[in-house]
Coordinates of C-alpha atoms in Angstrom, one line a residue:
M15 CA -166.3 3.5 -15.6
K16 CA -165.5 3.1 -19.3
V17 CA -167.0 6.0 -21.2
S18 CA -168.9 3.7 -23.6
D19 CA -170.5 1.9 -20.6
L20 CA -171.5 5.3 -19.1
I21 CA -173.2 6.2 -22.4
A22 CA -175.0 2.8 -22.6
N23 CA -176.3 3.2 -19.1
K24 CA -177.8 6.6 -19.9
L25 CA -179.3 5.4 -23.2
E26 CA -180.9 2.4 -21.4
K27 CA -183.0 4.8 -19.4
I28 CA -184.5 6.5 -22.5
T29 CA -185.0 3.9 -25.2
N30 CA -185.3 0.1 -25.9
H31 CA -183.8 0.1 -29.3
V32 CA -180.7 1.5 -31.0
F33 CA -180.5 1.7 -34.8
S34 CA -177.0 1.3 -36.1
G35 CA -174.4 0.6 -38.6
Q36 CA -171.1 -0.9 -37.6
G37 CA -167.5 0.4 -38.1
G38 CA -164.1 0.7 -36.5
F39 CA -164.8 3.9 -34.6
V40 CA -167.9 2.7 -32.8
I41 CA -167.0 -0.8 -31.7
H42 CA -166.6 0.1 -28.1
L43 CA -170.0 1.9 -27.9
M44 CA -171.6 -1.0 -29.7
D45 CA -170.0 -3.5 -27.4
S46 CA -171.3 -1.6 -24.3
L47 CA -174.8 -1.4 -25.8
S48 CA -174.8 -5.1 -26.5
K49 CA -174.5 -5.8 -22.8
K50 CA -177.7 -4.0 -21.9
K51 CA -180.6 -6.4 -21.6
K52 CA -183.2 -3.6 -22.0
I53 CA -181.7 -2.5 -25.4
T54 CA -182.1 -4.2 -28.7
I55 CA -179.5 -3.2 -31.3
V56 CA -181.0 -3.1 -34.8
P57 CA -178.2 -3.2 -37.4
S58 CA -179.2 -1.8 -40.8
Q59 CA -178.0 -2.9 -44.2
N60 CA -177.2 0.7 -44.9
E61 CA -176.9 3.5 -42.3
Q62 CA -179.6 5.4 -44.2
G63 CA -182.0 2.6 -43.2
A64 CA -181.0 3.0 -39.5
S65 CA -181.7 6.7 -39.5
L66 CA -185.1 6.4 -41.2
A67 CA -186.0 3.6 -38.8
A68 CA -185.1 5.7 -35.8
D69 CA -187.2 8.6 -37.1
A70 CA -190.3 6.3 -37.4
Y71 CA -189.5 4.6 -34.1
Y72 CA -190.2 7.8 -32.2
R73 CA -193.3 8.6 -34.2
V74 CA -194.8 5.3 -33.0
S75 CA -193.3 4.7 -29.6
G76 CA -192.7 8.2 -28.3
K77 CA -189.2 7.1 -27.2
L78 CA -186.2 8.8 -28.5
G79 CA -184.8 7.4 -31.7
V80 CA -181.1 6.7 -31.2
V81 CA -178.7 6.1 -34.0
V82 CA -175.0 4.9 -33.8
V83 CA -172.9 5.0 -36.9
T84 CA -169.2 5.1 -37.6
S85 CA -167.3 8.1 -39.0
G86 CA -167.1 9.3 -42.6
P87 CA -169.2 7.0 -44.9
G88 CA -171.3 5.8 -42.0
A89 CA -172.1 9.3 -40.9
I90 CA -172.8 10.5 -44.5
N91 CA -175.2 7.6 -45.1
S92 CA -177.2 8.5 -41.9
L93 CA -177.9 12.1 -43.0
Q94 CA -181.2 11.2 -44.8
G95 CA -183.0 10.3 -41.6
L96 CA -181.4 13.1 -39.7
A97 CA -182.8 15.6 -42.2
C98 CA -186.3 13.9 -42.0
S99 CA -186.3 14.3 -38.2
Y100 CA -185.2 17.9 -38.3
Y101 CA -187.7 19.2 -40.9
D102 CA -190.6 17.2 -39.3
S103 CA -189.7 18.2 -35.7
I104 CA -188.9 14.7 -34.6
P105 CA -186.5 14.3 -31.6
S106 CA -183.6 11.9 -32.1
L107 CA -180.0 11.4 -30.8
Y108 CA -177.1 10.5 -33.1
F109 CA -173.7 9.2 -32.1
T110 CA -171.1 9.3 -34.8
G111 CA -167.7 7.7 -34.3
A112 CA -164.5 9.6 -35.1
P113 CA -160.8 8.9 -35.3
V114 CA -158.7 9.1 -32.2
T115 CA -158.2 12.6 -30.8
K116 CA -154.6 12.9 -32.0
A117 CA -155.7 12.0 -35.6
L118 CA -158.2 14.9 -35.7
K119 CA -156.9 17.7 -37.8
K120 CA -156.1 21.1 -36.2
N121 CA -155.6 23.0 -39.5
K122 CA -158.9 23.7 -41.2
N123 CA -157.2 23.9 -44.6
L124 CA -156.0 20.3 -44.3
R125 CA -158.5 18.1 -46.0
Q126 CA -158.0 15.0 -43.8
L127 CA -155.7 13.7 -41.2
G128 CA -157.2 10.6 -39.7
F129 CA -158.7 7.7 -41.7
Q130 CA -162.3 8.5 -42.6
E131 CA -162.0 11.7 -40.7
M132 CA -164.9 14.2 -41.4
E133 CA -166.1 17.4 -39.9
V134 CA -169.5 16.0 -39.1
K135 CA -170.4 18.7 -36.6
D136 CA -170.0 21.4 -39.4
I137 CA -171.8 19.3 -42.0
V138 CA -175.0 18.8 -39.9
S139 CA -175.1 22.3 -38.3
S140 CA -177.9 23.5 -40.6
F141 CA -180.2 20.5 -39.9
T142 CA -179.7 19.6 -36.2
K143 CA -180.8 21.5 -33.2
Y144 CA -177.4 21.0 -31.6
A145 CA -174.2 19.1 -32.6
V146 CA -171.0 18.7 -30.6
R147 CA -167.7 16.8 -30.7
I148 CA -166.7 15.6 -27.2
S149 CA -163.0 16.0 -26.4
D150 CA -163.2 15.8 -22.6
V151 CA -164.5 12.7 -20.8
K152 CA -165.8 15.0 -18.0
N153 CA -168.4 16.3 -20.4
I154 CA -170.0 13.0 -21.4
S155 CA -173.0 13.1 -19.0
Y156 CA -173.5 16.8 -19.6
E157 CA -173.6 16.6 -23.3
I158 CA -175.9 13.6 -23.4
D159 CA -178.4 15.2 -21.0
K160 CA -178.1 18.5 -22.9
C161 CA -178.8 16.8 -26.2
I162 CA -181.8 14.9 -24.8
H163 CA -183.3 18.1 -23.4
I164 CA -182.7 20.2 -26.5
A165 CA -184.0 17.4 -28.8
T166 CA -187.3 17.0 -26.9
S167 CA -188.1 20.6 -25.8
G168 CA -189.5 23.5 -27.6
R169 CA -189.8 22.6 -31.3
P170 CA -188.2 19.1 -31.2
G171 CA -185.5 17.9 -33.5
P172 CA -182.3 15.8 -33.7
C173 CA -179.1 16.3 -31.9
L174 CA -175.7 14.8 -32.7
I175 CA -172.6 13.8 -30.7
D176 CA -169.4 13.2 -32.5
L177 CA -167.3 10.8 -30.4
P178 CA -163.6 10.0 -31.0
D179 CA -162.6 6.4 -30.7
D180 CA -160.1 7.0 -27.9
I181 CA -162.7 8.9 -25.8
Q182 CA -165.1 6.0 -25.9
R183 CA -162.5 3.7 -24.3
M184 CA -161.2 6.0 -21.6
D185 CA -162.2 5.8 -18.0
A186 CA -164.7 8.4 -16.6
K187 CA -165.1 9.1 -12.9
L188 CA -168.8 9.7 -12.2
S189 CA -167.9 12.1 -9.4
E190 CA -166.1 14.3 -12.0
Q191 CA -168.9 14.4 -14.6
K192 CA -170.2 17.9 -15.3
K193 CA -174.0 18.1 -14.8
F194 CA -176.6 19.7 -17.0
F195 CA -179.3 22.0 -15.6
F196 CA -182.2 23.7 -17.4
K197 CA -184.9 26.2 -16.6
K198 CA -188.6 25.3 -17.0
Q199 CA -190.7 27.3 -19.4
S200 CA -192.8 30.0 -17.8
I201 CA -196.5 30.6 -18.3
P202 CA -197.7 33.0 -21.1
N203 CA -196.9 36.6 -20.5
L204 CA -199.4 39.5 -20.6
K205 CA -198.6 40.1 -24.3
I206 CA -199.7 36.6 -25.1
R207 CA -202.9 36.9 -23.1
D208 CA -203.7 40.1 -24.9
K209 CA -203.3 38.3 -28.2
I210 CA -205.6 35.5 -27.1
K211 CA -208.2 38.1 -26.4
R212 CA -207.8 39.5 -29.9
L213 CA -208.1 36.1 -31.4
T214 CA -211.3 35.3 -29.5
K215 CA -212.8 38.6 -30.7
M216 CA -211.8 37.8 -34.3
I217 CA -213.5 34.4 -34.1
K218 CA -216.6 35.9 -32.6
K219 CA -216.9 38.3 -35.5
S220 CA -216.2 35.7 -38.2
R221 CA -218.9 34.2 -40.3
K222 CA -216.7 31.6 -42.1
P223 CA -213.8 30.6 -39.8
I224 CA -211.6 27.5 -40.3
F225 CA -209.0 26.1 -37.9
V226 CA -205.9 24.6 -39.6
I227 CA -204.6 21.8 -37.4
G228 CA -200.9 21.2 -37.7
Q229 CA -198.3 18.8 -36.3
G230 CA -197.7 21.3 -33.4
V231 CA -201.0 20.1 -31.9
R232 CA -199.6 16.5 -31.7
I233 CA -196.2 17.7 -30.5
S234 CA -197.8 19.8 -27.7
K235 CA -200.1 17.0 -26.7
T236 CA -203.1 19.2 -27.2
I237 CA -205.2 17.0 -29.6
S238 CA -207.8 16.4 -26.9
K239 CA -208.1 20.0 -26.0
T240 CA -208.3 21.0 -29.7
K241 CA -211.2 18.5 -30.2
Q242 CA -212.9 20.1 -27.2
I243 CA -212.7 23.5 -28.8
L244 CA -214.0 22.2 -32.1
K245 CA -216.9 20.5 -30.4
K246 CA -217.7 23.5 -28.2
T247 CA -217.7 26.0 -31.1
N248 CA -218.8 23.9 -34.2
I249 CA -216.0 25.7 -36.2
P250 CA -214.9 23.8 -39.3
Y251 CA -211.3 22.6 -39.4
A252 CA -208.7 21.4 -41.9
P253 CA -206.1 18.9 -40.6
T254 CA -202.8 19.0 -42.4
W255 CA -201.4 15.7 -43.7
A256 CA -199.5 15.3 -40.4
M257 CA -202.8 15.3 -38.5
V258 CA -205.3 13.4 -40.7
D259 CA -205.1 10.3 -38.6
A260 CA -206.3 12.3 -35.5
F261 CA -209.7 13.2 -37.0
N262 CA -212.7 11.6 -38.6
A263 CA -212.6 12.2 -42.4
N264 CA -216.4 11.8 -42.4
D265 CA -217.0 14.6 -39.8
P266 CA -219.1 17.2 -41.6
K267 CA -217.0 19.9 -40.1
N268 CA -213.8 18.4 -41.4
V269 CA -213.1 20.4 -44.6
G270 CA -210.5 17.9 -45.8
S271 CA -206.9 18.4 -47.0
F272 CA -206.0 21.6 -48.8
G273 CA -203.0 22.7 -50.9
V274 CA -201.3 22.0 -54.2
Y275 CA -201.8 18.2 -53.9
A276 CA -205.1 17.9 -52.1
T277 CA -208.8 18.1 -52.8
R278 CA -211.0 20.6 -54.6
Y279 CA -213.5 20.7 -51.8
G280 CA -210.8 21.5 -49.2
N281 CA -209.3 24.2 -51.4
F282 CA -212.7 25.8 -52.1
S283 CA -213.5 25.8 -48.4
I284 CA -210.2 27.5 -47.5
Q285 CA -210.5 30.0 -50.3
S286 CA -214.0 30.9 -49.2
S287 CA -213.1 31.4 -45.6
D288 CA -213.0 34.8 -43.9
L289 CA -210.7 33.7 -41.0
I290 CA -207.9 31.1 -41.0
I291 CA -206.5 30.1 -37.6
V292 CA -203.4 28.1 -37.9
L293 CA -202.5 25.9 -34.9
G294 CA -198.9 24.6 -35.1
S295 CA -198.3 24.3 -38.8
R296 CA -195.7 25.9 -41.0
M297 CA -197.6 27.4 -43.9
S298 CA -195.3 26.1 -46.7
A299 CA -195.8 26.3 -50.4
P300 CA -197.5 22.8 -50.7
L301 CA -200.2 24.2 -48.5
I302 CA -200.6 27.8 -49.7
G303 CA -199.4 27.5 -53.3
G304 CA -196.6 29.2 -55.1
N305 CA -198.2 32.7 -54.7
A306 CA -198.9 33.5 -51.1
A307 CA -201.0 36.5 -52.0
L308 CA -203.6 34.3 -53.7
F309 CA -204.1 32.1 -50.6
A310 CA -207.4 32.7 -48.9
P311 CA -207.4 36.3 -50.1
R312 CA -210.6 37.3 -48.3
A313 CA -209.6 35.8 -45.0
K314 CA -207.8 37.3 -42.0
K315 CA -205.0 35.0 -41.0
V316 CA -203.8 34.0 -37.5
Q317 CA -200.9 31.7 -36.8
V318 CA -199.9 30.2 -33.5
D319 CA -196.4 28.6 -33.5
I320 CA -193.7 27.8 -30.9
D321 CA -191.0 28.7 -33.5
N322 CA -190.9 32.5 -34.0
A323 CA -189.0 32.1 -37.2
E324 CA -192.1 30.6 -38.8
L325 CA -194.0 33.9 -38.1
K326 CA -191.5 36.1 -39.9
G327 CA -193.4 35.9 -43.2
E328 CA -190.6 34.5 -45.5
S329 CA -193.2 32.5 -47.4
G330 CA -194.9 35.8 -48.3
L331 CA -198.1 35.0 -46.4
K332 CA -199.4 38.1 -44.6
L333 CA -200.5 37.4 -41.1
D334 CA -203.0 39.6 -39.2
L335 CA -202.1 38.1 -35.9
K336 CA -199.0 36.2 -34.8
I337 CA -198.8 34.3 -31.5
N338 CA -195.4 32.9 -30.7
C339 CA -196.2 30.4 -28.0
D340 CA -196.3 26.7 -27.1
L341 CA -199.8 25.6 -27.8
K342 CA -200.1 23.7 -24.5
L343 CA -199.6 27.0 -22.6
I344 CA -202.6 28.7 -24.2
M345 CA -205.2 26.1 -25.2
D346 CA -206.9 26.0 -21.8
K347 CA -207.3 29.8 -21.9
L348 CA -208.5 29.7 -25.5
E349 CA -211.1 27.0 -24.7
K350 CA -212.6 29.0 -21.9
K351 CA -212.9 32.2 -23.8
I352 CA -213.7 31.2 -27.3
S353 CA -217.3 31.4 -28.8
W354 CA -218.8 31.4 -32.2
K355 CA -222.3 31.9 -33.5
K356 CA -223.0 28.9 -35.6
N357 CA -223.4 29.7 -39.3
K358 CA -225.5 26.9 -40.8
I359 CA -225.0 28.2 -44.3
W360 CA -221.3 28.0 -44.0
L361 CA -221.4 24.4 -42.5
E362 CA -223.9 23.3 -45.2
K363 CA -221.6 24.7 -47.9
I364 CA -218.7 22.6 -46.7
V365 CA -220.8 19.5 -46.8
R366 CA -222.1 20.4 -50.3
L367 CA -218.5 20.9 -51.6
K368 CA -217.4 17.5 -50.3
K369 CA -220.4 15.9 -52.1
N370 CA -219.8 17.8 -55.3
Y371 CA -216.1 17.1 -55.7
P372 CA -215.3 13.5 -54.6
I373 CA -211.7 12.4 -55.0
V374 CA -212.7 8.9 -56.0
K375 CA -215.1 9.1 -58.9
D376 CA -217.4 6.3 -60.1
E377 CA -215.7 6.2 -63.5
Y378 CA -212.4 5.2 -61.9
Y379 CA -214.0 1.9 -60.8
R380 CA -214.8 1.1 -64.5
Q381 CA -211.1 1.3 -65.5
A382 CA -210.4 -2.0 -67.4
N383 CA -206.6 -2.0 -67.7
K384 CA -204.3 -2.1 -64.7
V385 CA -205.2 -0.6 -61.3
N386 CA -206.5 2.9 -60.7
P387 CA -204.6 4.3 -57.6
Y388 CA -207.6 6.1 -56.2
V389 CA -209.7 3.0 -56.3
F390 CA -206.8 1.0 -54.8
F391 CA -206.4 3.4 -51.8
K392 CA -210.1 3.7 -51.2
K393 CA -210.4 -0.1 -51.1
L394 CA -207.3 -0.4 -48.9
S395 CA -208.7 2.0 -46.4
E396 CA -211.9 0.0 -46.3
L397 CA -210.1 -3.3 -45.7
T398 CA -207.5 -2.3 -43.1
S399 CA -208.2 -2.7 -39.4
S400 CA -207.9 -0.4 -36.4
N401 CA -204.4 -0.1 -34.8
E402 CA -202.6 -0.7 -38.1
I403 CA -199.8 1.7 -39.0
I404 CA -199.7 3.1 -42.6
I405 CA -196.5 4.6 -43.9
P406 CA -196.7 6.0 -47.5
D407 CA -193.4 7.1 -49.2
A408 CA -192.8 10.1 -51.4
S409 CA -194.1 11.5 -54.7
A410 CA -197.3 10.3 -56.3
N411 CA -198.1 7.4 -54.0
L412 CA -197.8 9.8 -51.0
V413 CA -200.4 12.2 -52.6
W414 CA -202.8 9.4 -53.6
T415 CA -202.6 8.0 -50.0
Y416 CA -203.5 11.3 -48.4
Q417 CA -206.1 12.1 -51.0
A418 CA -208.0 8.8 -51.0
F419 CA -207.2 6.9 -47.8
D420 CA -209.6 7.5 -44.9
P421 CA -207.9 6.5 -41.7
K422 CA -209.9 4.5 -39.2
K423 CA -210.0 5.3 -35.4
K424 CA -206.8 4.3 -33.7
Q425 CA -204.9 3.9 -37.1
K426 CA -201.7 5.8 -37.4
I427 CA -200.6 7.3 -40.7
F428 CA -197.4 9.2 -41.2
T429 CA -194.3 9.7 -43.4
S430 CA -191.5 12.2 -43.8
L431 CA -193.6 15.2 -45.1
N432 CA -191.1 18.0 -45.3
H433 CA -187.8 16.4 -46.4
S434 CA -189.8 13.6 -48.2
P435 CA -187.0 11.4 -49.5
M436 CA -187.7 8.5 -51.8
G437 CA -187.1 5.3 -50.0
Y438 CA -188.5 6.4 -46.6
S439 CA -191.3 3.9 -46.2
V440 CA -189.7 0.5 -46.2
A441 CA -186.8 1.5 -43.8
A442 CA -189.2 3.4 -41.6
A443 CA -191.5 0.4 -41.4
I444 CA -188.7 -1.4 -39.5
G445 CA -188.5 1.3 -36.8
A446 CA -192.3 1.5 -36.6
S447 CA -192.6 -2.2 -36.1
M448 CA -189.9 -2.2 -33.4
G449 CA -191.6 0.7 -31.7
S450 CA -195.1 -0.7 -31.7
N451 CA -194.3 -4.2 -30.4
N452 CA -194.8 -5.7 -33.9
S453 CA -198.1 -4.1 -34.8
Q454 CA -199.0 -4.7 -38.5
I455 CA -197.3 -2.1 -40.6
I456 CA -198.4 -1.2 -44.1
S457 CA -195.7 0.3 -46.2
I458 CA -196.8 2.0 -49.4
I459 CA -194.0 2.9 -51.8
G460 CA -193.5 3.7 -55.5
D461 CA -191.4 1.5 -57.7
G462 CA -188.8 4.2 -58.1
S463 CA -188.6 4.7 -54.3
M464 CA -188.4 1.0 -53.6
Q465 CA -185.0 0.9 -55.2
M466 CA -183.6 3.5 -52.7
N467 CA -183.6 1.2 -49.7
I468 CA -184.5 -2.2 -51.1
Q469 CA -181.7 -3.8 -49.2
E470 CA -183.7 -3.4 -45.9
L471 CA -185.9 -6.3 -47.1
E472 CA -183.2 -8.4 -45.6
N473 CA -183.8 -6.9 -42.2
I474 CA -187.5 -7.3 -42.5
K475 CA -187.0 -11.0 -43.4
F476 CA -184.4 -11.6 -40.7
H477 CA -186.7 -10.3 -38.0
N478 CA -189.8 -11.7 -39.6
L479 CA -191.6 -8.4 -39.1
P480 CA -195.3 -8.2 -40.0
I481 CA -194.8 -5.6 -42.7
K482 CA -197.0 -5.5 -45.8
I483 CA -195.3 -3.7 -48.6
F484 CA -197.5 -2.4 -51.5
V485 CA -195.3 -1.3 -54.4
I486 CA -197.3 1.2 -56.4
N487 CA -195.7 0.4 -59.8
N488 CA -196.1 2.8 -62.8
N489 CA -192.8 1.8 -64.3
G490 CA -191.0 5.1 -63.6
Y491 CA -191.3 8.4 -61.9
G492 CA -194.9 9.2 -62.4
M493 CA -195.0 12.5 -60.5
I494 CA -191.9 13.8 -62.4
K495 CA -193.6 12.8 -65.7
Q496 CA -196.7 14.8 -64.8
T497 CA -194.5 17.8 -63.9
I498 CA -192.7 17.5 -67.2
N499 CA -196.0 17.2 -69.1
T500 CA -197.0 20.6 -67.5
W501 CA -193.8 22.5 -68.1
M502 CA -191.8 20.6 -70.8
K503 CA -194.5 19.3 -73.2
G504 CA -193.8 15.7 -72.3
K505 CA -190.0 15.7 -73.2
Y506 CA -189.1 13.0 -70.6
V507 CA -185.6 12.6 -69.3
G508 CA -184.5 9.9 -66.9
C509 CA -187.9 9.1 -65.6
D510 CA -189.1 5.9 -67.5
L511 CA -187.8 3.1 -69.6
N512 CA -187.9 5.1 -72.9
S513 CA -185.9 7.9 -71.3
G514 CA -183.2 5.8 -69.7
L515 CA -184.7 4.6 -66.4
S516 CA -185.4 0.9 -65.9
M517 CA -186.9 -1.0 -62.9
P518 CA -186.5 -4.7 -61.8
D519 CA -189.1 -7.3 -61.3
F520 CA -190.0 -6.7 -57.7
K521 CA -191.6 -10.1 -57.2
K522 CA -188.4 -11.8 -58.2
V523 CA -186.3 -9.5 -56.0
S524 CA -188.6 -10.0 -53.0
I525 CA -188.5 -13.8 -53.4
A526 CA -184.7 -13.7 -53.7
Y527 CA -184.7 -12.0 -50.2
G528 CA -186.9 -14.8 -48.9
I529 CA -190.1 -12.8 -48.7
K530 CA -193.5 -13.8 -50.1
A531 CA -194.6 -11.8 -53.1
T532 CA -197.8 -11.3 -55.2
E533 CA -199.2 -8.8 -57.6
I534 CA -202.4 -7.0 -58.5
N535 CA -202.9 -6.3 -62.2
N536 CA -206.5 -5.0 -62.4
H537 CA -209.7 -4.5 -60.5
N538 CA -211.0 -8.0 -61.0
D539 CA -209.6 -9.4 -57.8
L540 CA -208.5 -6.1 -56.1
S541 CA -210.4 -6.7 -52.9
E542 CA -209.4 -10.4 -52.6
K543 CA -205.7 -9.6 -53.2
I544 CA -205.6 -6.7 -50.7
D545 CA -207.3 -8.9 -48.2
Y546 CA -204.9 -11.8 -48.9
V547 CA -201.9 -9.5 -48.3
L548 CA -203.3 -8.0 -45.1
K549 CA -204.0 -11.4 -43.6
H550 CA -200.7 -13.0 -44.6
K551 CA -198.6 -13.9 -41.6
G552 CA -195.2 -12.3 -41.8
P553 CA -193.8 -9.9 -44.4
I554 CA -195.1 -9.8 -47.9
V555 CA -194.6 -7.6 -51.0
C556 CA -197.4 -6.8 -53.4
D557 CA -196.7 -5.3 -56.8
V558 CA -199.6 -3.1 -57.8
Q559 CA -199.5 -2.4 -61.5
L560 CA -200.7 1.1 -62.6
E561 CA -201.0 2.7 -66.0
Q562 CA -197.6 4.3 -66.8
N563 CA -199.2 7.8 -67.3
Q564 CA -201.5 7.7 -64.3
Q565 CA -201.8 11.3 -62.9
I566 CA -202.5 13.0 -59.7
I567 CA -206.1 14.3 -60.0
P568 CA -206.6 17.1 -59.1
K569 CA -203.4 19.2 -58.7
V570 CA -202.6 22.9 -58.7
K571 CA -200.2 24.2 -61.3
S572 CA -197.4 26.1 -59.8
G573 CA -198.2 29.8 -59.4
S574 CA -201.9 29.4 -59.6
P575 CA -204.3 30.0 -56.6
I576 CA -205.1 26.7 -54.9
H577 CA -208.8 26.8 -56.1
E578 CA -207.6 26.5 -59.7
M579 CA -206.7 22.9 -60.0
L580 CA -205.9 20.7 -63.0
P581 CA -207.8 19.3 -64.8
S582 CA -209.5 22.6 -65.2
I583 CA -213.2 23.3 -64.6
T584 CA -215.1 26.4 -65.9
Q585 CA -214.7 29.8 -64.3
D586 CA -218.4 29.9 -63.7
E587 CA -218.2 26.7 -61.6
I588 CA -215.2 28.0 -59.7
S589 CA -217.0 31.3 -59.0
S590 CA -220.1 29.4 -57.9
S591 CA -218.1 27.2 -55.5
L592 CA -216.4 30.2 -53.9
K593 CA -219.4 32.4 -53.4
D594 CA -221.4 32.5 -50.2

């Protein structure tokens, strides 16, 4: 069997879509894939789009995102999505073409031998779980099965196979293919069981505990078990942005989002707690602030994570109990043993904080000029339907979404949270649409980010995907301007028209691509325009005009504790909100 046919046969068993570029060193693999009736090849306008689409495809379908790109420029273009998948723990499988074996350099000091030759394996080594160049046809099955296992087990992530052109067209005898075997994970050891006992004792003694619910809960498929624990104990919880769509924002025990770009009420709740139990979340700077010592200073901190490296304390956060374990191996035991004496004062405080510090204030609705983003996202959340998929992008529109959008039951909301590249949303919407059998996708993206992958509008038009794109347009890089205002006294450089950055007319660009376009200029017809966009059949772009200096409100200044947010409130008010 031809090697490329062998690969296509194996891929047909794990996915229905392959996201690709084209190029001279993958034509054999692409040809073999095209013969598979169960596989749809989705060519991108730029390989970056293919990689981002594959990342989103898994998040929606649960099937491995597969990317095929040629060597050199094709591989380089695909690195954006590869990084998104690695840092967000999303499994994927990449195939990069390479020159024929005899054209691959042997001398490391030689810059290049074959045309478009590149040391892809070395380049991606720091943001893949595993990368290999195949030089022996007997290893094809072994390496593919190994990559699939590594990508989907433990803490998931992408794997990459670099495949020379001549290897793809060689014959492979199935009887000679090396086989891959792996050991199943064992049950928790006695040390883990002892730590579970310690944790249950800490919870029992706590007056003001909070569970932090991270992406690891979704990855380990323990959302249902986590909800059972929350219901049994009545312990408040704080979903990270990766988990907001799994919980009811109006649940009185949901303390809301916390961190640098979050809510005052969420931050006050966290800072008032005496016990923080982190389930499957890396406690990064956007969550704990720039000074880890100021994060929940009166609370004991427990972290459960499958990745032992996350428990080493490089962030500076001091942990009182570390549990290095897959959540699915301990949640049953935790649910059986856990108990907490309900503290009504603590639960009432959380409800009061949410009432006292709303994100969307009444005054925002009275804004006369342009659109207030908090009003827009609140109205969007009211008008969307169940089962829709919402994909914000990066920077300010990302923050506004997670601050003000309340997901409905069965809605899905996600983006690339840790790598967070500009331009994710539109390309990712294609993969999400393919992976969800054409569910309605709502792409939310800033005007600056829209420029990064605007070429993928052609794919959206070509496939007539039901993707609604809201361009949150503040004529520049609003989040950068806010940061410059904080640190550089407003001396803008390369972030708006006056400092050298210009933007096109997105309505005209969209129409040029053959996609319907509209705009929202103020609050007068906000509801009607949003409703029109959501009900439009097929793709549509909506340009939402914001004030140029619209800010994220509230926001923590770097280095400050997360309860001290800008715009500032009085120290008396802060003290009152933190006390019992």
